[in-house]
CSV table of N, CA and C in Angstrom, one decimal:
chain,number,residue,atom,x,y,z
I,362,MET,N,1.0,-1.0,0.0
I,362,MET,CA,0.1,0.2,0.1
I,362,MET,C,0.6,1.2,-0.2
I,363,ASN,N,1.7,0.8,0.8
I,363,ASN,CA,2.9,2.4,0.4
I,363,ASN,C,3.2,2.7,-0.7
I,364,ILE,N,3.7,1.7,-1.3
I,364,ILE,CA,4.1,2.2,-2.5
I,364,ILE,C,3.3,2.4,-3.6
I,365,GLU,N,1.7,2.3,-3.1
I,365,GLU,CA,0.6,2.9,-4.2
I,365,GLU,C,0.6,3.9,-4.0
I,366,LEU,N,0.8,4.4,-2.9
I,366,LEU,CA,0.8,5.9,-2.0
I,366,LEU,C,1.9,6.6,-2.5
I,367,GLN,N,2.7,6.2,-2.6
I,367,GLN,CA,4.4,6.6,-3.0
I,367,GLN,C,4.8,7.3,-1.6
I,368,GLN,N,4.9,6.6,-0.9
I,368,GLN,CA,5.2,6.7,0.3
I,368,GLN,C,6.4,5.7,0.9
I,369,TRP,N,7.6,6.4,0.0
I,369,TRP,CA,8.9,5.9,-0.6
I,369,TRP,C,9.3,5.5,1.4
I,370,ASP,N,9.4,6.1,2.2
I,370,ASP,CA,9.9,6.0,3.2
I,370,ASP,C,9.6,5.2,4.4
I,371,TYR,N,8.1,4.8,4.1
I,371,TYR,CA,7.5,3.9,4.9
I,371,TYR,C,7.6,2.7,4.0
I,372,ALA,N,7.4,2.4,2.9
I,372,ALA,CA,7.9,1.3,2.0
I,372,ALA,C,9.2,1.1,2.4
I,373,LEU,N,10.1,1.6,2.2
I,373,LEU,CA,11.4,1.4,3.1
I,373,LEU,C,11.5,0.7,3.9
I,374,ASP,N,10.8,1.4,5.0
I,374,ASP,CA,11.0,0.7,6.6
I,374,ASP,C,10.5,-0.6,6.9
I,375,THR,N,9.3,-0.8,6.0
I,375,THR,CA,8.6,-2.4,5.8
I,375,THR,C,9.3,-3.0,5.7
I,376,TYR,N,10.1,-2.6,3.9
I,376,TYR,CA,10.9,-4.0,3.6
I,376,TYR,C,11.8,-4.3,4.3
I,377,ASN,N,12.6,-3.4,5.0
I,377,ASN,CA,14.0,-3.3,5.6
I,377,ASN,C,13.5,-4.2,6.6
I,378,GLU,N,12.6,-4.3,7.1
I,378,GLU,CA,12.0,-5.3,8.6
I,378,GLU,C,11.8,-6.6,8.3
I,379,ILE,N,11.4,-6.7,7.0
I,379,ILE,CA,11.0,-7.6,6.4
I,379,ILE,C,12.1,-8.6,6.2
I,380,LEU,N,13.3,-8.0,6.1
I,380,LEU,CA,14.5,-8.4,5.2
I,380,LEU,C,15.4,-8.9,6.2
I,381,LYS,N,15.5,-8.0,7.6
I,381,LYS,CA,15.8,-8.4,8.9
I,381,LYS,C,15.6,-9.9,9.3
I,382,LYS,N,14.6,-9.9,9.4
I,382,LYS,CA,13.8,-11.7,9.9
I,382,LYS,C,13.9,-12.7,8.6
I,383,ASP,N,14.3,-11.9,7.1
I,383,ASP,CA,14.2,-13.1,6.2
I,383,ASP,C,15.3,-12.6,4.9
I,384,PRO,N,16.5,-12.2,5.3
I,384,PRO,CA,17.2,-11.7,4.2
I,384,PRO,C,17.2,-12.4,2.6
I,385,THR,N,16.6,-13.2,2.7
I,385,THR,CA,16.2,-14.0,1.3
I,385,THR,C,14.9,-14.2,0.8
I,386,ASN,N,14.3,-13.1,1.4
I,386,ASN,CA,12.3,-12.9,0.8
I,386,ASN,C,12.7,-12.0,-0.5
I,387,LEU,N,12.5,-12.6,-1.3
I,387,LEU,CA,12.9,-12.3,-3.2
I,387,LEU,C,11.4,-11.0,-3.1
I,388,ALA,N,10.3,-11.3,-2.4
I,388,ALA,CA,9.7,-10.1,-2.8
I,388,ALA,C,9.9,-9.0,-2.1
I,389,ALA,N,10.5,-9.1,-0.9
I,389,ALA,CA,10.9,-7.5,-0.2
I,389,ALA,C,12.4,-7.2,-0.8
I,390,LEU,N,13.4,-8.2,-1.2
I,390,LEU,CA,14.3,-7.9,-2.2
I,390,LEU,C,13.8,-6.8,-3.2
I,391,TYR,N,13.0,-7.4,-4.2
I,391,TYR,CA,12.6,-6.8,-5.1
I,391,TYR,C,11.8,-5.2,-4.8
I,392,TYR,N,11.1,-5.2,-3.8
I,392,TYR,CA,10.0,-4.1,-3.8
I,392,TYR,C,11.0,-2.7,-2.9
I,393,ARG,N,12.5,-3.4,-2.2
I,393,ARG,CA,12.9,-2.3,-1.7
I,393,ARG,C,13.7,-1.8,-2.7
I,394,ALA,N,14.6,-2.7,-3.8
I,394,ALA,CA,15.1,-2.4,-4.9
I,394,ALA,C,14.1,-1.1,-5.7
I,395,PHE,N,13.0,-1.5,-6.1
I,395,PHE,CA,12.2,-1.0,-6.5
I,395,PHE,C,12.0,0.4,-5.9
I,396,VAL,N,11.9,0.7,-4.4
I,396,VAL,CA,11.5,1.5,-3.9
I,396,VAL,C,13.2,2.8,-3.7
I,397,ASN,N,14.3,2.1,-3.6
I,397,ASN,CA,15.6,3.0,-3.6
I,397,ASN,C,15.6,3.3,-4.7
I,398,GLY,N,15.1,2.9,-6.3
I,398,GLY,CA,15.1,3.5,-7.6
I,398,GLY,C,14.4,4.7,-7.6
I,399,LYS,N,13.1,5.1,-7.1
I,399,LYS,CA,12.0,5.7,-7.0
I,399,LYS,C,12.7,6.9,-6.2
I,400,MET,N,13.7,6.3,-5.2
I,400,MET,CA,14.5,7.6,-4.4
I,400,MET,C,15.4,8.0,-4.8
I,401,ARG,N,15.8,7.5,-6.1
I,401,ARG,CA,17.3,7.8,-6.7
I,401,ARG,C,18.5,7.3,-6.0
I,402,ARG,N,18.5,6.4,-5.0
I,402,ARG,CA,19.3,5.7,-4.3
I,402,ARG,C,19.7,4.4,-5.6
I,403,TYR,N,20.2,4.6,-6.7
I,403,TYR,CA,20.6,3.3,-7.6
I,403,TYR,C,21.7,2.6,-7.2
I,404,ASP,N,22.5,2.9,-6.4
I,404,ASP,CA,23.6,2.0,-5.9
I,404,ASP,C,22.9,1.4,-5.2
I,405,LEU,N,22.2,1.7,-4.0
I,405,LEU,CA,21.5,0.5,-3.3
I,405,LEU,C,20.3,-0.4,-4.0
I,406,SER,N,19.7,0.1,-5.1
I,406,SER,CA,18.9,-0.4,-5.7
I,406,SER,C,19.8,-1.7,-6.6
I,407,ALA,N,20.3,-1.4,-7.3
I,407,ALA,CA,21.2,-2.5,-8.0
I,407,ALA,C,21.9,-3.2,-7.0
I,408,SER,N,22.1,-3.0,-6.0
I,408,SER,CA,22.7,-4.0,-4.8
I,408,SER,C,21.5,-5.0,-4.3
I,409,ASP,N,20.3,-4.4,-4.3
I,409,ASP,CA,19.1,-5.4,-4.0
I,409,ASP,C,18.9,-6.0,-5.0
I,410,TYR,N,18.9,-5.6,-6.4
I,410,TYR,CA,18.6,-6.4,-7.7
I,410,TYR,C,19.3,-7.6,-8.0
I,411,GLU,N,21.2,-7.2,-7.5
I,411,GLU,CA,21.8,-8.2,-7.8
I,411,GLU,C,21.6,-9.5,-6.7
I,412,LYS,N,21.4,-9.0,-5.6
I,412,LYS,CA,21.1,-10.0,-4.4
I,412,LYS,C,20.1,-10.8,-4.8
I,413,MET,N,18.9,-10.4,-5.3
I,413,MET,CA,17.8,-11.0,-5.7
I,413,MET,C,18.3,-12.0,-6.8
I,414,LEU,N,19.2,-11.5,-8.1
I,414,LEU,CA,19.4,-12.4,-8.8
I,414,LEU,C,20.1,-13.7,-8.8
I,415,THR,N,21.0,-13.1,-7.4
I,415,THR,CA,21.7,-14.4,-6.8
I,415,THR,C,21.0,-15.8,-6.3
I,416,PHE,N,19.3,-15.1,-6.2
I,416,PHE,CA,18.0,-16.4,-5.8
I,416,PHE,C,17.8,-16.3,-7.1
I,417,ALA,N,17.2,-16.1,-7.9
I,417,ALA,CA,16.8,-16.0,-8.8
I,417,ALA,C,17.1,-15.8,-9.9
I,418,PRO,N,18.3,-16.3,-11.1
I,418,PRO,CA,19.3,-15.8,-11.8
I,418,PRO,C,18.6,-15.5,-13.2
I,419,THR,N,17.4,-15.7,-13.5
I,419,THR,CA,16.2,-16.0,-14.7
I,419,THR,C,15.1,-14.7,-14.5
I,420,ASN,N,14.8,-13.9,-12.9
I,420,ASN,CA,13.9,-13.1,-12.9
I,420,ASN,C,13.9,-11.7,-13.8
I,421,ILE,N,13.3,-12.0,-14.7
I,421,ILE,CA,13.1,-10.6,-15.8
I,421,ILE,C,12.9,-9.5,-15.1
I,422,GLU,N,11.8,-9.1,-14.2
I,422,GLU,CA,11.8,-7.9,-13.6
I,422,GLU,C,12.8,-7.5,-12.9
I,423,ALA,N,13.6,-8.3,-11.9
I,423,ALA,CA,14.9,-7.9,-11.1
I,423,ALA,C,15.9,-7.2,-12.1
I,424,ARG,N,16.0,-8.0,-13.1
I,424,ARG,CA,17.2,-8.1,-14.2
I,424,ARG,C,16.8,-6.8,-15.3
I,425,LEU,N,15.5,-6.2,-15.5
I,425,LEU,CA,15.3,-5.2,-16.0
I,425,LEU,C,15.5,-3.6,-15.0
I,426,GLY,N,15.2,-4.3,-13.9
I,426,GLY,CA,15.3,-3.0,-12.8
I,426,GLY,C,17.0,-3.0,-12.7
I,427,LEU,N,17.8,-4.2,-12.5
I,427,LEU,CA,19.0,-4.1,-12.8
I,427,LEU,C,19.6,-3.1,-13.8
I,428,ALA,N,19.2,-3.1,-14.9
I,428,ALA,CA,19.9,-2.6,-16.5
I,428,ALA,C,19.5,-1.2,-16.2
I,429,TYR,N,17.5,-0.8,-15.7
I,429,TYR,CA,18.0,0.6,-15.5
I,429,TYR,C,18.4,1.0,-14.4
I,430,THR,N,18.8,0.6,-13.4
I,430,THR,CA,19.9,1.2,-12.8
I,430,THR,C,21.4,1.7,-13.0
I,431,TYR,N,21.5,0.4,-14.0
I,431,TYR,CA,22.9,0.8,-14.7
I,431,TYR,C,22.6,2.2,-15.4
I,432,ILE,N,21.3,2.2,-16.3
I,432,ILE,CA,21.7,3.8,-16.9
I,432,ILE,C,21.4,4.7,-16.2
I,433,LYS,N,20.8,4.5,-15.1
I,433,LYS,CA,20.9,5.8,-14.5
I,433,LYS,C,21.8,6.1,-13.7
I,434,ARG,N,22.8,5.3,-13.3
I,434,ARG,CA,24.5,5.6,-13.2
I,434,ARG,C,25.5,5.6,-14.1
I,435,GLY,N,24.7,5.7,-15.2
I,435,GLY,CA,25.7,6.6,-16.5
I,435,GLY,C,26.5,5.0,-16.9
I,436,LYS,N,26.4,4.0,-17.0
I,436,LYS,CA,27.1,2.5,-17.5
I,436,LYS,C,25.9,1.9,-18.5
I,437,PRO,N,26.0,2.5,-19.5
I,437,PRO,CA,25.2,1.8,-20.3
I,437,PRO,C,25.0,0.4,-21.4
I,438,THR,N,26.9,0.2,-21.2
I,438,THR,CA,27.5,-0.7,-21.5
I,438,THR,C,26.6,-1.6,-20.5
I,439,ASP,N,26.7,-1.9,-19.3
I,439,ASP,CA,26.6,-2.8,-18.5
I,439,ASP,C,25.4,-2.9,-18.7
I,440,ALA,N,24.2,-1.9,-19.0
I,440,ALA,CA,22.8,-2.3,-18.7
I,440,ALA,C,22.7,-3.1,-20.3
I,441,LEU,N,23.4,-2.5,-21.3
I,441,LEU,CA,23.1,-3.4,-22.5
I,441,LEU,C,23.2,-5.0,-22.0
I,442,ASP,N,24.5,-5.1,-21.1
I,442,ASP,CA,24.9,-6.8,-20.9
I,442,ASP,C,24.1,-7.0,-20.2
I,443,GLN,N,23.2,-6.9,-19.6
I,443,GLN,CA,21.8,-7.2,-18.7
I,443,GLN,C,20.4,-7.4,-19.7
I,444,TYR,N,20.6,-6.3,-20.6
I,444,TYR,CA,19.4,-6.7,-21.6
I,444,TYR,C,19.7,-7.9,-22.6
I,445,GLY,N,21.3,-8.1,-22.9
I,445,GLY,CA,21.7,-9.4,-23.6
I,445,GLY,C,21.1,-10.7,-22.9
I,446,LEU,N,21.4,-10.6,-21.6
I,446,LEU,CA,21.1,-11.8,-21.0
I,446,LEU,C,19.9,-12.3,-20.5
I,447,ILE,N,19.0,-11.1,-20.6
I,447,ILE,CA,17.8,-11.1,-20.4
I,447,ILE,C,17.2,-11.8,-21.7
I,448,ILE,N,17.5,-11.1,-22.9
I,448,ILE,CA,17.0,-12.2,-24.3
I,448,ILE,C,17.6,-13.3,-24.1
I,449,GLU,N,18.8,-13.6,-23.7
I,449,GLU,CA,19.2,-15.0,-23.7
I,449,GLU,C,18.5,-15.9,-23.3
I,450,GLN,N,17.8,-15.4,-22.1
I,450,GLN,CA,17.4,-15.8,-20.6
I,450,GLN,C,15.4,-16.2,-21.5
I,451,HIS,N,15.3,-15.4,-21.9
I,451,HIS,CA,13.7,-15.0,-22.2
I,451,HIS,C,13.7,-14.7,-23.9
I,452,PRO,N,14.0,-15.5,-24.7
I,452,PRO,CA,14.0,-15.0,-26.0
I,452,PRO,C,12.8,-14.6,-26.5
I,453,ASP,N,11.8,-14.8,-25.8
I,453,ASP,CA,10.3,-14.3,-26.4
I,453,ASP,C,9.9,-13.1,-26.0
I,454,SER,N,11.0,-12.3,-24.8
I,454,SER,CA,10.0,-11.2,-24.2
I,454,SER,C,10.0,-10.0,-25.4
I,455,ALA,N,9.2,-9.9,-26.0
I,455,ALA,CA,9.2,-8.8,-26.7
I,455,ALA,C,9.7,-7.5,-25.3
I,456,VAL,N,9.5,-7.2,-24.3
I,456,VAL,CA,9.6,-6.2,-23.4
I,456,VAL,C,11.2,-5.9,-23.4
I,457,ALA,N,11.8,-7.1,-23.2
I,457,ALA,CA,13.8,-7.1,-23.3
I,457,ALA,C,13.8,-6.5,-24.5
I,458,TYR,N,13.4,-6.5,-25.9
I,458,TYR,CA,13.8,-6.4,-27.3
I,458,TYR,C,13.3,-4.7,-27.1
I,459,ALA,N,12.4,-4.3,-26.4
I,459,ALA,CA,12.1,-3.2,-26.4
I,459,ALA,C,12.7,-2.1,-25.6
I,460,SER,N,13.0,-2.7,-24.4
I,460,SER,CA,13.9,-1.9,-23.4
I,460,SER,C,15.5,-1.7,-24.4
I,461,ARG,N,15.9,-2.6,-24.8
I,461,ARG,CA,17.2,-2.7,-25.5
I,461,ARG,C,17.2,-1.9,-26.4
I,462,ALA,N,16.2,-1.6,-27.2
I,462,ALA,CA,16.0,-0.6,-28.4
I,462,ALA,C,15.9,0.8,-27.8
I,463,CYS,N,15.2,1.0,-27.0
I,463,CYS,CA,15.2,2.5,-26.3
I,463,CYS,C,16.7,2.8,-26.0
I,464,LEU,N,17.7,1.8,-25.1
I,464,LEU,CA,18.9,2.4,-25.1
I,464,LEU,C,19.6,2.1,-26.4
I,465,GLU,N,19.6,1.3,-27.2
I,465,GLU,CA,20.6,1.5,-28.1
I,465,GLU,C,20.1,2.9,-29.3
I,466,GLU,N,19.0,3.0,-29.1
I,466,GLU,CA,18.6,4.5,-29.9
I,466,GLU,C,19.0,5.6,-29.2
I,467,GLU,N,19.3,5.5,-27.8
I,467,GLU,CA,19.5,6.9,-27.2
I,467,GLU,C,21.1,7.0,-27.6
I,468,MET,N,21.9,6.0,-27.4
I,468,MET,CA,23.2,5.9,-27.8
I,468,MET,C,23.3,6.0,-29.2
I,469,GLN,N,22.4,6.3,-30.0
I,469,GLN,CA,22.6,6.6,-31.4
I,469,GLN,C,23.1,5.3,-32.5
I,470,ARG,N,22.5,4.1,-31.8
I,470,ARG,CA,23.0,3.0,-32.6
I,470,ARG,C,21.5,2.1,-33.2
I,471,TYR,N,21.3,3.0,-34.4
I,471,TYR,CA,20.3,2.8,-34.8
I,471,TYR,C,20.0,1.6,-35.4
I,472,ASP,N,20.5,1.2,-36.1
I,472,ASP,CA,20.3,-0.3,-37.0
I,472,ASP,C,20.4,-1.4,-35.9
I,473,ILE,N,21.1,-1.2,-34.8
I,473,ILE,CA,20.6,-2.3,-33.7
I,473,ILE,C,19.4,-2.0,-32.9
I,474,ALA,N,19.0,-1.1,-32.8
I,474,ALA,CA,18.0,-0.5,-32.4
I,474,ALA,C,16.7,-0.9,-33.3
I,475,LEU,N,16.6,-0.6,-34.3
I,475,LEU,CA,16.1,-1.1,-35.6
I,475,LEU,C,15.4,-2.3,-35.8
I,476,TYR,N,16.5,-3.3,-35.2
I,476,TYR,CA,16.4,-4.7,-34.8
I,476,TYR,C,15.3,-5.0,-34.3
I,477,ASP,N,15.7,-4.4,-32.9
I,477,ASP,CA,15.3,-4.8,-31.5
I,477,ASP,C,13.7,-4.5,-32.0
I,478,TRP,N,13.4,-3.2,-32.2
I,478,TRP,CA,12.2,-2.9,-32.5
I,478,TRP,C,11.4,-3.5,-33.2
I,479,GLU,N,11.7,-4.4,-34.2
I,479,GLU,CA,11.7,-5.0,-35.1
I,479,GLU,C,11.2,-6.5,-34.7
I,480,LYS,N,11.7,-6.8,-33.9
I,480,LYS,CA,11.9,-8.0,-33.0
I,480,LYS,C,10.7,-7.7,-32.0
I,481,ALA,N,10.6,-6.8,-31.3
I,481,ALA,CA,9.8,-6.1,-30.5
I,481,ALA,C,7.9,-6.6,-31.1
I,482,VAL,N,8.2,-6.0,-32.2
I,482,VAL,CA,7.0,-6.1,-32.7
I,482,VAL,C,6.8,-7.2,-33.3
I,483,GLU,N,7.4,-8.5,-33.6
I,483,GLU,CA,7.3,-9.5,-34.2
I,483,GLU,C,6.6,-10.1,-33.1
I,484,LEU,N,7.2,-9.9,-31.9
I,484,LEU,CA,6.8,-11.0,-30.8
I,484,LEU,C,5.9,-10.3,-29.8
I,485,GLN,N,5.4,-9.5,-30.3
I,485,GLN,CA,4.1,-8.8,-29.7
I,485,GLN,C,3.3,-7.5,-30.8
I,486,PRO,N,2.7,-8.2,-32.2
I,486,PRO,CA,2.3,-7.4,-33.3
I,486,PRO,C,1.2,-6.3,-32.8
I,487,SER,N,0.7,-6.7,-31.4
I,487,SER,CA,-0.6,-5.8,-31.3
I,487,SER,C,0.1,-4.9,-30.5
I,488,ASN,N,1.1,-4.8,-30.4
I,488,ASN,CA,1.7,-3.3,-29.5
I,488,ASN,C,2.0,-2.5,-30.4
I,489,ASN,N,0.8,-1.3,-30.2
I,489,ASN,CA,0.9,0.4,-30.8
I,489,ASN,C,2.0,1.0,-30.2
I,490,ASP,N,2.1,0.7,-29.0
I,490,ASP,CA,3.4,1.6,-28.8
I,490,ASP,C,5.3,0.9,-29.5
I,491,TYR,N,5.3,0.0,-29.7
I,491,TYR,CA,6.5,-0.6,-30.3
I,491,TYR,C,6.5,-0.3,-31.8
I,492,ILE,N,5.2,-0.2,-32.2
I,492,ILE,CA,5.1,0.4,-34.1
I,492,ILE,C,5.2,1.7,-33.9
I,493,TYR,N,4.6,2.8,-33.1
I,493,TYR,CA,5.3,3.9,-33.1
I,493,TYR,C,6.7,4.5,-33.2
I,494,SER,N,7.2,3.6,-31.8
I,494,SER,CA,8.7,3.6,-31.3
I,494,SER,C,9.5,3.3,-32.6
I,495,LYS,N,8.9,2.3,-33.5
I,495,LYS,CA,9.7,1.8,-34.7
I,495,LYS,C,9.7,3.1,-35.5
I,496,ALA,N,8.5,3.6,-36.1
I,496,ALA,CA,8.3,4.7,-36.8
I,496,ALA,C,9.2,5.8,-36.4
I,497,SER,N,9.3,6.5,-35.4
I,497,SER,CA,9.8,7.2,-35.0
I,497,SER,C,11.4,6.7,-35.4
I,498,LEU,N,11.8,6.2,-34.8
I,498,LEU,CA,13.3,6.0,-35.6
I,498,LEU,C,13.3,5.7,-36.6
I,499,LEU,N,12.7,5.0,-37.6
I,499,LEU,CA,12.8,5.5,-38.9
I,499,LEU,C,12.9,6.7,-39.4
I,500,VAL,N,12.0,7.9,-38.8
I,500,VAL,CA,12.1,9.0,-39.2
I,500,VAL,C,13.4,9.5,-39.0
I,501,LYS,N,14.1,9.2,-37.8
I,501,LYS,CA,15.2,9.5,-37.2
I,501,LYS,C,16.3,9.0,-38.5
I,502,MET,N,16.2,8.0,-39.1
I,502,MET,CA,17.3,7.1,-39.7
I,502,MET,C,16.9,7.8,-41.3
I,503,ASN,N,16.1,8.7,-41.5
I,503,ASN,CA,15.5,8.9,-42.6
I,503,ASN,C,15.3,8.3,-43.6
I,504,ARG,N,14.3,7.0,-42.7
I,504,ARG,CA,13.8,6.2,-43.9
I,504,ARG,C,12.2,6.6,-43.6
I,505,LYS,N,11.8,7.5,-44.3
I,505,LYS,CA,10.2,7.8,-44.1
I,505,LYS,C,9.0,6.9,-44.5
I,506,LYS,N,9.5,7.1,-45.7
I,506,LYS,CA,8.8,6.0,-46.6
I,506,LYS,C,8.2,4.8,-45.7
I,507,GLU,N,9.0,4.0,-45.2
I,507,GLU,CA,9.0,2.9,-43.8
I,507,GLU,C,8.2,3.6,-42.6
I,508,ALA,N,8.5,4.4,-42.3
I,508,ALA,CA,7.8,4.9,-41.2
I,508,ALA,C,6.6,5.4,-41.5
I,509,ARG,N,6.2,5.8,-42.8
I,509,ARG,CA,4.9,6.1,-42.8
I,509,ARG,C,4.0,5.1,-43.2
I,510,GLU,N,4.5,3.5,-43.7
I,510,GLU,CA,3.8,2.2,-43.5
I,510,GLU,C,3.4,2.1,-42.3
I,511,CYS,N,4.6,2.3,-41.2
I,511,CYS,CA,4.4,1.8,-39.9
I,511,CYS,C,3.1,3.0,-39.4
I,512,LEU,N,2.8,4.2,-39.2
I,512,LEU,CA,2.0,5.0,-38.9
I,512,LEU,C,0.6,4.7,-39.5
I,513,GLU,N,0.7,4.5,-40.9
I,513,GLU,CA,-0.6,4.2,-41.6
I,513,GLU,C,-1.2,2.8,-41.1
I,514,GLU,N,-0.4,1.9,-40.7
I,514,GLU,CA,-0.9,0.5,-40.3
I,514,GLU,C,-1.6,0.9,-38.4
I,515,LEU,N,-0.7,1.7,-37.9
I,515,LEU,CA,-1.5,2.3,-36.6
I,515,LEU,C,-2.8,2.9,-37.2
I,516,VAL,N,-3.3,3.7,-37.7
I,516,VAL,CA,-4.2,4.3,-38.2
I,516,VAL,C,-5.4,3.1,-38.6
I,517,ARG,N,-4.6,2.2,-39.4
I,517,ARG,CA,-5.7,1.0,-39.8
I,517,ARG,C,-6.1,0.4,-38.6
I,518,ARG,N,-5.5,0.1,-37.7
I,518,ARG,CA,-6.0,0.0,-36.2
I,518,ARG,C,-7.0,0.7,-35.5
I,519,GLY,N,-7.1,1.9,-35.7
I,519,GLY,CA,-7.7,2.4,-34.9
I,519,GLY,C,-7.5,3.5,-34.2
I,520,VAL,N,-6.0,3.9,-34.6
I,520,VAL,CA,-5.0,5.1,-33.6
I,520,VAL,C,-5.5,6.2,-34.5
I,521,ALA,N,-6.2,7.4,-33.8
I,521,ALA,CA,-6.7,8.6,-34.5
I,521,ALA,C,-5.4,9.5,-34.8
I,522,THR,N,-5.6,9.9,-36.3
I,522,THR,CA,-4.8,10.2,-37.1
I,522,THR,C,-4.3,11.9,-36.3
I,523,GLY,N,-5.3,12.3,-35.5
I,523,GLY,CA,-4.1,13.3,-34.7
I,523,GLY,C,-3.4,12.9,-34.0
I,524,GLU,N,-3.5,11.6,-33.3
I,524,GLU,CA,-2.7,11.2,-32.2
I,524,GLU,C,-1.2,11.3,-32.7
I,525,ILE,N,-1.3,10.8,-34.4
I,525,ILE,CA,0.2,10.7,-34.8
I,525,ILE,C,0.5,11.7,-35.9
I,526,HIS,N,-0.6,13.0,-36.0
I,526,HIS,CA,0.0,14.0,-37.2
I,526,HIS,C,1.4,14.7,-37.2
I,527,SER,N,1.9,15.1,-36.0
I,527,SER,CA,3.1,15.4,-36.2
I,527,SER,C,4.4,14.6,-36.9
I,528,MET,N,3.9,13.4,-36.4
I,528,MET,CA,5.1,12.2,-37.2
I,528,MET,C,4.7,11.7,-38.4
I,529,LEU,N,3.5,11.7,-38.9
I,529,LEU,CA,2.9,11.7,-40.4
I,529,LEU,C,3.3,13.0,-41.0
I,530,MET,N,3.4,14.1,-40.5
I,530,MET,CA,4.2,15.2,-41.3
I,530,MET,C,5.6,15.4,-41.5
I,531,GLN,N,6.0,14.7,-40.4
I,531,GLN,CA,7.6,14.7,-40.9
I,531,GLN,C,7.8,13.4,-41.7
I,532,CYS,N,6.9,12.7,-41.9
I,532,CYS,CA,7.3,11.3,-43.2
I,532,CYS,C,6.5,12.0,-44.9
I,533,LYS,N,6.9,13.6,-44.9
I,533,LYS,CA,6.8,13.8,-46.2
I,533,LYS,C,7.9,14.0,-46.6
């Protein structure tokens, strides 16, 4: 409940108490890591995610959280390593590909990011956000015809033209 109310200090106290009694409580480790991340205590957050991963090495949420802390701590290469592990362990995870695509795009590694967006769309074809993100990247790559095709697909799916108007204008 404290997390839902964004009462981070109270939530942290609760998880600290649980972990005093049971240091291997995975839920408490995960949520304490999450709360520390919300409080911008990324080193503490990473430490809890790492500890959790020693008990549950294939836990996708913990590994995504750890990757996020690496990004926030200015360690994008370490984050990419985590995304690679997630994809190795969960090759059918569209979220893993989409997360890595975001970071690759931020690093201006557009060809790799495009591959990941395409894979995310392939794995979860109904996700309009992935298609839009792919279109946005294609615009950055000056591949406007392909971007427009993605946007037209969104319109066919019922996305209002007004919602993507500015992106459509960039595809002219």
